[in-house]
mmCIF file of C-alpha atoms and ligand atoms in Angstrom:
data_model
loop_
_atom_site.group_PDB
_atom_site.id
_atom_site.type_symbol
_atom_site.label_atom_id
_atom_site.label_comp_id
_atom_site.label_asym_id
_atom_site.label_seq_id
_atom_site.Cartn_x
_atom_site.Cartn_y
_atom_site.Cartn_z
ATOM 1 C CA MET A 1 -0.013 -0.016 0.008
ATOM 2 C CA ASN A 2 1.410 3.403 -0.908
ATOM 3 C CA VAL A 3 1.042 6.483 1.377
ATOM 4 C CA MET A 4 -1.925 7.975 -0.495
ATOM 5 C CA GLU A 5 -3.813 4.671 -0.071
ATOM 6 C CA TYR A 6 -2.794 4.492 3.601
ATOM 7 C CA ILE A 7 -4.176 8.028 4.124
ATOM 8 C CA ARG A 8 -7.442 7.222 2.256
ATOM 9 C CA GLU A 9 -7.936 4.051 4.207
ATOM 10 C CA LYS A 10 -7.177 5.635 7.601
ATOM 11 C CA ARG A 11 -9.383 8.601 6.867
ATOM 12 C CA ALA A 12 -12.292 6.257 6.162
ATOM 13 C CA GLY A 13 -12.023 5.349 9.882
ATOM 14 C CA GLY A 14 -11.497 8.823 11.263
ATOM 15 C CA VAL A 15 -9.380 12.041 11.379
ATOM 16 C CA LEU A 16 -5.571 11.585 11.140
ATOM 17 C CA HIS A 17 -2.895 13.195 13.224
ATOM 18 C CA PHE A 18 0.506 13.918 11.816
ATOM 19 C CA THR A 19 3.591 15.006 13.782
ATOM 20 C CA LEU A 20 6.012 17.561 12.301
ATOM 21 C CA ILE A 21 9.686 17.138 13.091
ATOM 22 C CA ASP A 22 12.028 19.979 12.259
ATOM 23 C CA PRO A 23 15.540 18.492 11.905
ATOM 24 C CA ASP A 24 16.962 21.911 12.754
ATOM 25 C CA ARG A 25 15.687 21.745 16.335
ATOM 26 C CA GLN A 26 17.495 18.660 17.602
ATOM 27 C CA SER A 27 20.016 15.984 16.738
ATOM 28 C CA PRO A 28 19.082 13.257 14.143
ATOM 29 C CA GLU A 29 18.994 10.721 17.010
ATOM 30 C CA LYS A 30 16.621 12.919 18.959
ATOM 31 C CA SER A 31 14.451 13.276 15.903
ATOM 32 C CA GLY A 32 14.234 9.504 15.738
ATOM 33 C CA GLU A 33 13.204 9.440 19.446
ATOM 34 C CA LEU A 34 10.491 11.999 18.815
ATOM 35 C CA ALA A 35 9.160 9.926 15.888
ATOM 36 C CA ALA A 36 9.039 6.740 18.056
ATOM 37 C CA MET A 37 7.290 8.662 20.832
ATOM 38 C CA ALA A 38 4.732 10.088 18.312
ATOM 39 C CA GLU A 39 4.017 6.634 16.929
ATOM 40 C CA ARG A 40 3.608 5.206 20.412
ATOM 41 C CA LEU A 41 1.103 7.867 21.303
ATOM 42 C CA GLY A 42 -1.013 7.157 18.176
ATOM 43 C CA SER A 43 0.154 9.650 15.590
ATOM 44 C CA ASP A 44 -0.514 8.404 12.016
ATOM 45 C CA GLY A 45 2.487 9.916 10.164
ATOM 46 C CA ILE A 46 5.727 11.889 10.526
ATOM 47 C CA MET A 47 6.387 15.029 8.498
ATOM 48 C CA VAL A 48 9.998 16.112 8.231
ATOM 49 C CA GLY A 49 10.975 19.655 7.323
ATOM 50 C CA GLY A 50 11.546 23.237 8.384
ATOM 51 C CA SER A 51 11.748 26.765 7.155
ATOM 52 C CA ASN A 52 15.164 27.691 8.557
ATOM 53 C CA PRO A 53 17.608 27.136 5.753
ATOM 54 C CA ALA A 54 19.984 25.401 8.200
ATOM 55 C CA HIS A 55 17.574 22.449 8.720
ATOM 56 C CA VAL A 56 18.836 20.822 5.512
ATOM 57 C CA LEU A 57 22.201 20.270 7.164
ATOM 58 C CA GLY A 58 20.855 17.461 9.357
ATOM 59 C CA LEU A 59 18.012 16.484 7.088
ATOM 60 C CA HIS A 60 19.380 13.302 5.467
ATOM 61 C CA GLU A 61 20.562 11.838 8.733
ATOM 62 C CA ALA A 62 17.361 12.831 10.469
ATOM 63 C CA VAL A 63 15.292 10.982 7.785
ATOM 64 C CA LYS A 64 17.428 7.895 8.294
ATOM 65 C CA CYS A 65 17.092 7.949 12.057
ATOM 66 C CA ILE A 66 13.295 8.590 11.854
ATOM 67 C CA LYS A 67 12.810 5.758 9.348
ATOM 68 C CA LYS A 68 14.769 3.387 11.666
ATOM 69 C CA SER A 69 12.595 4.436 14.691
ATOM 70 C CA CYS A 70 9.060 4.039 13.458
ATOM 71 C CA LYS A 71 6.781 2.228 11.106
ATOM 72 C CA ILE A 72 4.335 4.977 10.268
ATOM 73 C CA PRO A 73 4.850 6.795 6.987
ATOM 74 C CA VAL A 74 7.640 9.449 6.803
ATOM 75 C CA ILE A 75 6.580 12.309 4.587
ATOM 76 C CA LEU A 76 8.965 15.135 3.558
ATOM 77 C CA PHE A 77 7.610 18.641 4.089
ATOM 78 C CA PRO A 78 10.086 20.806 2.141
ATOM 79 C CA SER A 79 10.440 24.525 2.057
ATOM 80 C CA SER A 80 12.715 24.443 -1.048
ATOM 81 C CA HIS A 81 14.258 21.786 -3.350
ATOM 82 C CA SER A 82 16.877 21.230 -0.686
ATOM 83 C CA GLY A 83 14.223 19.647 1.471
ATOM 84 C CA VAL A 84 14.107 16.606 -0.819
ATOM 85 C CA ALA A 85 16.029 13.708 0.838
ATOM 86 C CA PRO A 86 16.351 10.038 0.021
ATOM 87 C CA GLY A 87 14.785 7.411 2.210
ATOM 88 C CA ALA A 88 11.401 9.006 2.920
ATOM 89 C CA ASP A 89 8.166 7.196 1.991
ATOM 90 C CA ALA A 90 6.497 10.236 0.434
ATOM 91 C CA ILE A 91 6.811 13.999 -0.056
ATOM 92 C CA PHE A 92 4.160 16.695 0.160
ATOM 93 C CA PHE A 93 4.820 17.988 -3.369
ATOM 94 C CA MET A 94 3.624 21.440 -2.424
ATOM 95 C CA SER A 95 3.090 24.774 -4.051
ATOM 96 C CA LEU A 96 3.011 27.837 -1.788
ATOM 97 C CA PHE A 97 -0.036 29.266 -3.501
ATOM 98 C CA ASN A 98 -0.131 32.632 -1.713
ATOM 99 C CA SER A 99 3.508 33.362 -2.172
ATOM 100 C CA ARG A 100 4.393 36.607 -4.108
ATOM 101 C CA SER A 101 7.360 34.832 -5.666
ATOM 102 C CA PRO A 102 7.196 32.246 -8.490
ATOM 103 C CA GLN A 103 10.196 30.704 -6.744
ATOM 104 C CA TYR A 104 7.901 29.129 -4.155
ATOM 105 C CA ILE A 105 4.965 28.529 -6.408
ATOM 106 C CA VAL A 106 6.782 26.453 -9.034
ATOM 107 C CA GLU A 107 10.524 27.072 -9.449
ATOM 108 C CA GLU A 108 11.735 25.164 -6.332
ATOM 109 C CA GLN A 109 9.312 22.399 -7.284
ATOM 110 C CA ALA A 110 10.879 22.145 -10.803
ATOM 111 C CA LYS A 111 14.352 21.757 -9.249
ATOM 112 C CA GLY A 112 13.014 19.189 -6.715
ATOM 113 C CA ALA A 113 11.033 17.100 -9.135
ATOM 114 C CA ILE A 114 14.090 15.406 -10.627
ATOM 115 C CA MET A 115 15.298 14.467 -7.196
ATOM 116 C CA VAL A 116 11.885 13.077 -6.242
ATOM 117 C CA ARG A 117 11.951 10.856 -9.322
ATOM 118 C CA GLN A 118 15.594 9.862 -8.766
ATOM 119 C CA TYR A 119 14.987 8.910 -5.083
ATOM 120 C CA GLY A 120 11.698 7.140 -5.879
ATOM 121 C CA ILE A 121 9.720 9.131 -3.331
ATOM 122 C CA GLU A 122 5.876 9.121 -3.732
ATOM 123 C CA PRO A 123 4.580 12.652 -4.451
ATOM 124 C CA LEU A 124 1.466 13.818 -2.658
ATOM 125 C CA PRO A 125 0.227 16.896 -4.561
ATOM 126 C CA MET A 126 -0.676 19.776 -2.153
ATOM 127 C CA ALA A 127 -1.534 23.417 -2.103
ATOM 128 C CA TYR A 128 0.022 25.222 0.854
ATOM 129 C CA LEU A 129 -1.793 28.306 2.119
ATOM 130 C CA ILE A 130 -0.359 30.492 4.829
ATOM 131 C CA VAL A 131 -2.982 32.227 6.924
ATOM 132 C CA ASP A 132 -2.372 35.364 9.036
ATOM 133 C CA SER A 133 -1.755 34.055 12.548
ATOM 134 C CA GLY A 134 -1.305 37.418 14.308
ATOM 135 C CA SER A 135 2.477 36.985 14.474
ATOM 136 C CA ALA A 136 5.462 36.665 12.066
ATOM 137 C CA THR A 137 6.205 33.032 11.267
ATOM 138 C CA SER A 138 9.339 31.585 9.577
ATOM 139 C CA ALA A 139 7.210 29.911 6.823
ATOM 140 C CA GLY A 140 5.635 33.203 5.884
ATOM 141 C CA TRP A 141 8.808 35.145 5.891
ATOM 142 C CA THR A 142 10.901 32.571 4.070
ATOM 143 C CA GLY A 143 8.186 31.982 1.436
ATOM 144 C CA ASP A 144 7.573 35.680 0.605
ATOM 145 C CA VAL A 145 3.926 35.293 1.483
ATOM 146 C CA LYS A 146 0.892 37.525 1.294
ATOM 147 C CA PRO A 147 -1.004 35.877 4.204
ATOM 148 C CA ILE A 148 -4.717 35.221 3.915
ATOM 149 C CA PRO A 149 -6.442 37.613 6.308
ATOM 150 C CA ARG A 150 -8.110 35.758 9.207
ATOM 151 C CA GLU A 151 -11.474 37.328 8.583
ATOM 152 C CA LYS A 152 -11.486 36.536 4.857
ATOM 153 C CA PRO A 153 -12.302 32.733 4.573
ATOM 154 C CA GLU A 154 -13.458 33.436 1.026
ATOM 155 C CA PHE A 155 -9.877 34.077 -0.059
ATOM 156 C CA ALA A 156 -8.832 30.695 1.326
ATOM 157 C CA VAL A 157 -11.814 29.131 -0.482
ATOM 158 C CA ALA A 158 -10.775 30.740 -3.714
ATOM 159 C CA TYR A 159 -7.203 29.302 -3.473
ATOM 160 C CA SER A 160 -8.480 25.989 -2.285
ATOM 161 C CA LEU A 161 -10.873 25.558 -5.211
ATOM 162 C CA ALA A 162 -8.050 26.477 -7.571
ATOM 163 C CA ALA A 163 -6.003 23.641 -5.953
ATOM 164 C CA LYS A 164 -8.926 21.194 -6.447
ATOM 165 C CA TYR A 165 -9.281 22.178 -10.068
ATOM 166 C CA PHE A 166 -5.532 21.730 -10.555
ATOM 167 C CA GLY A 167 -6.087 18.133 -9.333
ATOM 168 C CA MET A 168 -4.352 18.529 -6.044
ATOM 169 C CA ARG A 169 -5.224 16.001 -3.341
ATOM 170 C CA PHE A 170 -4.367 18.083 -0.296
ATOM 171 C CA VAL A 171 -4.922 21.700 0.872
ATOM 172 C CA TYR A 172 -2.803 22.653 3.904
ATOM 173 C CA LEU A 173 -4.152 25.609 5.916
ATOM 174 C CA GLU A 174 -1.071 26.767 7.825
ATOM 175 C CA GLY A 175 -0.939 29.130 10.760
ATOM 176 C CA GLY A 176 2.828 28.724 10.916
ATOM 177 C CA SER A 177 4.917 26.867 13.436
ATOM 178 C CA GLY A 178 4.346 28.310 16.882
ATOM 179 C CA ALA A 179 1.615 30.627 15.567
ATOM 180 C CA ALA A 180 -0.015 32.955 18.108
ATOM 181 C CA HIS A 181 -3.448 31.879 16.785
ATOM 182 C CA PRO A 182 -4.334 28.714 14.833
ATOM 183 C CA VAL A 183 -6.277 28.902 11.519
ATOM 184 C CA PRO A 184 -9.839 30.128 12.336
ATOM 185 C CA ASP A 185 -12.624 27.535 12.493
ATOM 186 C CA GLU A 186 -14.760 29.507 10.041
ATOM 187 C CA MET A 187 -11.968 29.237 7.391
ATOM 188 C CA VAL A 188 -11.612 25.499 7.920
ATOM 189 C CA LYS A 189 -15.343 25.041 7.554
ATOM 190 C CA ALA A 190 -15.646 27.151 4.404
ATOM 191 C CA VAL A 191 -12.660 25.451 2.745
ATOM 192 C CA LYS A 192 -13.802 21.901 3.574
ATOM 193 C CA HIS A 193 -17.261 22.738 2.307
ATOM 194 C CA ALA A 194 -15.840 24.066 -0.993
ATOM 195 C CA VAL A 195 -13.278 21.211 -1.736
ATOM 196 C CA GLY A 196 -15.290 18.178 -0.684
ATOM 197 C CA ASP A 197 -13.028 15.088 -1.177
ATOM 198 C CA VAL A 198 -9.732 16.999 -1.159
ATOM 199 C CA PHE A 199 -7.992 16.360 2.136
ATOM 200 C CA VAL A 200 -7.811 19.506 4.351
ATOM 201 C CA ILE A 201 -4.758 19.673 6.626
ATOM 202 C CA VAL A 202 -4.722 22.144 9.459
ATOM 203 C CA GLY A 203 -1.634 23.068 11.505
ATOM 204 C CA GLY A 204 0.219 25.824 13.210
ATOM 205 C CA GLY A 205 -0.318 26.998 16.829
ATOM 206 C CA ILE A 206 -2.347 23.942 17.964
ATOM 207 C CA ARG A 207 -1.169 23.330 21.439
ATOM 208 C CA ASP A 208 -4.191 21.976 23.426
ATOM 209 C CA PRO A 209 -6.736 19.194 22.834
ATOM 210 C CA GLN A 210 -9.703 21.541 22.739
ATOM 211 C CA THR A 211 -8.274 23.482 19.832
ATOM 212 C CA ALA A 212 -7.534 20.332 17.998
ATOM 213 C CA ARG A 213 -11.200 19.121 18.637
ATOM 214 C CA GLU A 214 -12.524 22.437 17.185
ATOM 215 C CA LYS A 215 -10.454 22.019 14.014
ATOM 216 C CA VAL A 216 -11.755 18.408 13.638
ATOM 217 C CA ALA A 217 -15.351 19.619 14.220
ATOM 218 C CA SER A 218 -14.757 22.220 11.499
ATOM 219 C CA GLY A 219 -13.894 19.638 8.919
ATOM 220 C CA ALA A 220 -10.102 19.090 9.048
ATOM 221 C CA ASP A 221 -9.103 15.744 7.717
ATOM 222 C CA ILE A 222 -5.591 15.809 9.161
ATOM 223 C CA ILE A 223 -4.274 17.772 12.186
ATOM 224 C CA VAL A 224 -0.602 18.611 12.429
ATOM 225 C CA THR A 225 1.304 19.479 15.469
ATOM 226 C CA GLY A 226 5.054 20.159 15.764
ATOM 227 C CA THR A 227 6.164 22.417 18.593
ATOM 228 C CA ILE A 228 4.114 20.734 21.339
ATOM 229 C CA ALA A 229 5.655 17.372 20.407
ATOM 230 C CA GLU A 230 9.081 18.689 21.260
ATOM 231 C CA ASN A 231 7.937 20.592 24.331
ATOM 232 C CA ASN A 232 5.411 18.594 26.215
ATOM 233 C CA THR A 233 4.846 14.884 25.596
ATOM 234 C CA GLU A 234 1.884 14.736 27.881
ATOM 235 C CA VAL A 235 -0.074 17.526 26.152
ATOM 236 C CA PHE A 236 1.029 16.190 22.799
ATOM 237 C CA GLY A 237 -0.511 12.745 23.695
ATOM 238 C CA SER A 238 -3.763 14.370 24.762
ATOM 239 C CA ILE A 239 -3.951 16.253 21.451
ATOM 240 C CA VAL A 240 -3.458 12.957 19.453
ATOM 241 C CA ARG A 241 -6.174 11.286 21.563
ATOM 242 C CA ALA A 242 -8.533 14.305 21.069
ATOM 243 C CA VAL A 243 -8.029 14.056 17.298
ATOM 244 C CA LYS A 244 -8.502 10.350 17.179
ATOM 245 C CA GLY A 245 -11.421 10.466 19.677
ATOM 246 C CA SER A 246 -13.470 13.212 18.084
ATOM 247 C CA GLN A 247 -14.154 11.520 14.805
ATOM 248 C CA LYS A 248 -16.180 12.915 11.983
HETATM 249 C C1 LIG B 1 3.918 24.060 11.102
HETATM 250 O O1 LIG B 1 1.716 23.399 11.128
HETATM 251 C C2 LIG B 1 2.953 23.011 11.560
HETATM 252 O O2 LIG B 1 4.248 23.873 9.721
HETATM 253 C C3 LIG B 1 3.035 22.744 13.042
HETATM 254 O O3 LIG B 1 2.917 23.960 13.790
HETATM 255 O O4 LIG B 1 4.724 23.764 15.553
HETATM 256 O O5 LIG B 1 2.744 25.255 15.860
HETATM 257 O O6 LIG B 1 2.550 22.789 16.009
HETATM 258 P P1 LIG B 1 3.224 23.925 15.422
#
């Protein structure tokens, strides 16, 4: 079974939880330990990536350690072509739709595509949308983004429909790692209503189970948490349980 089939099959039974590991934040061995912990607590997949250019230094080694430490799919989450590394099961082959620079919409992807083919990594086509979270985030700054205003869900809907019509299978509504405020519920609802069977991923600034439940109730198919996995295992576990317990 490939990763797309795994996600489809799992989603038929409920909402998924993915854990984001940024290789820049700890040693490769520690990244492996985080992945093992996430799997033990019920997370359904590991995403590996970061916005800080330095994260690529430890990326290859981190992917190796993570692959060794868990059985759930390991999915690359690149911020440029340098985020493509061998050994992962899949890659979110993503276009930063609301970037002002063609570099993040298609140029980095063109450079990375050859590597994806060469390494035999399964591409998961995704539109990546960065939503204003009330604070500056690395993803927004690095990707030269015009953030979607929090009170304008219709802008997110417009981009998400464009993604669906391009044939993308995922839309990621991103508040940014460590965001002050997560993506608003109204926006998640409006996007899910518009895109139907396209998987809606929500992440950024989710640091308690209640917030995760609200995103699930709003229609998210996959919830992503990163920072809390590094900072507080107990709260992280309660978020995973909330996601898996509040099924839609
Ligand atoms: C960032 O959405 C992810 O790309 C995770 O965000 O680190 O705030 O959980 P947090």
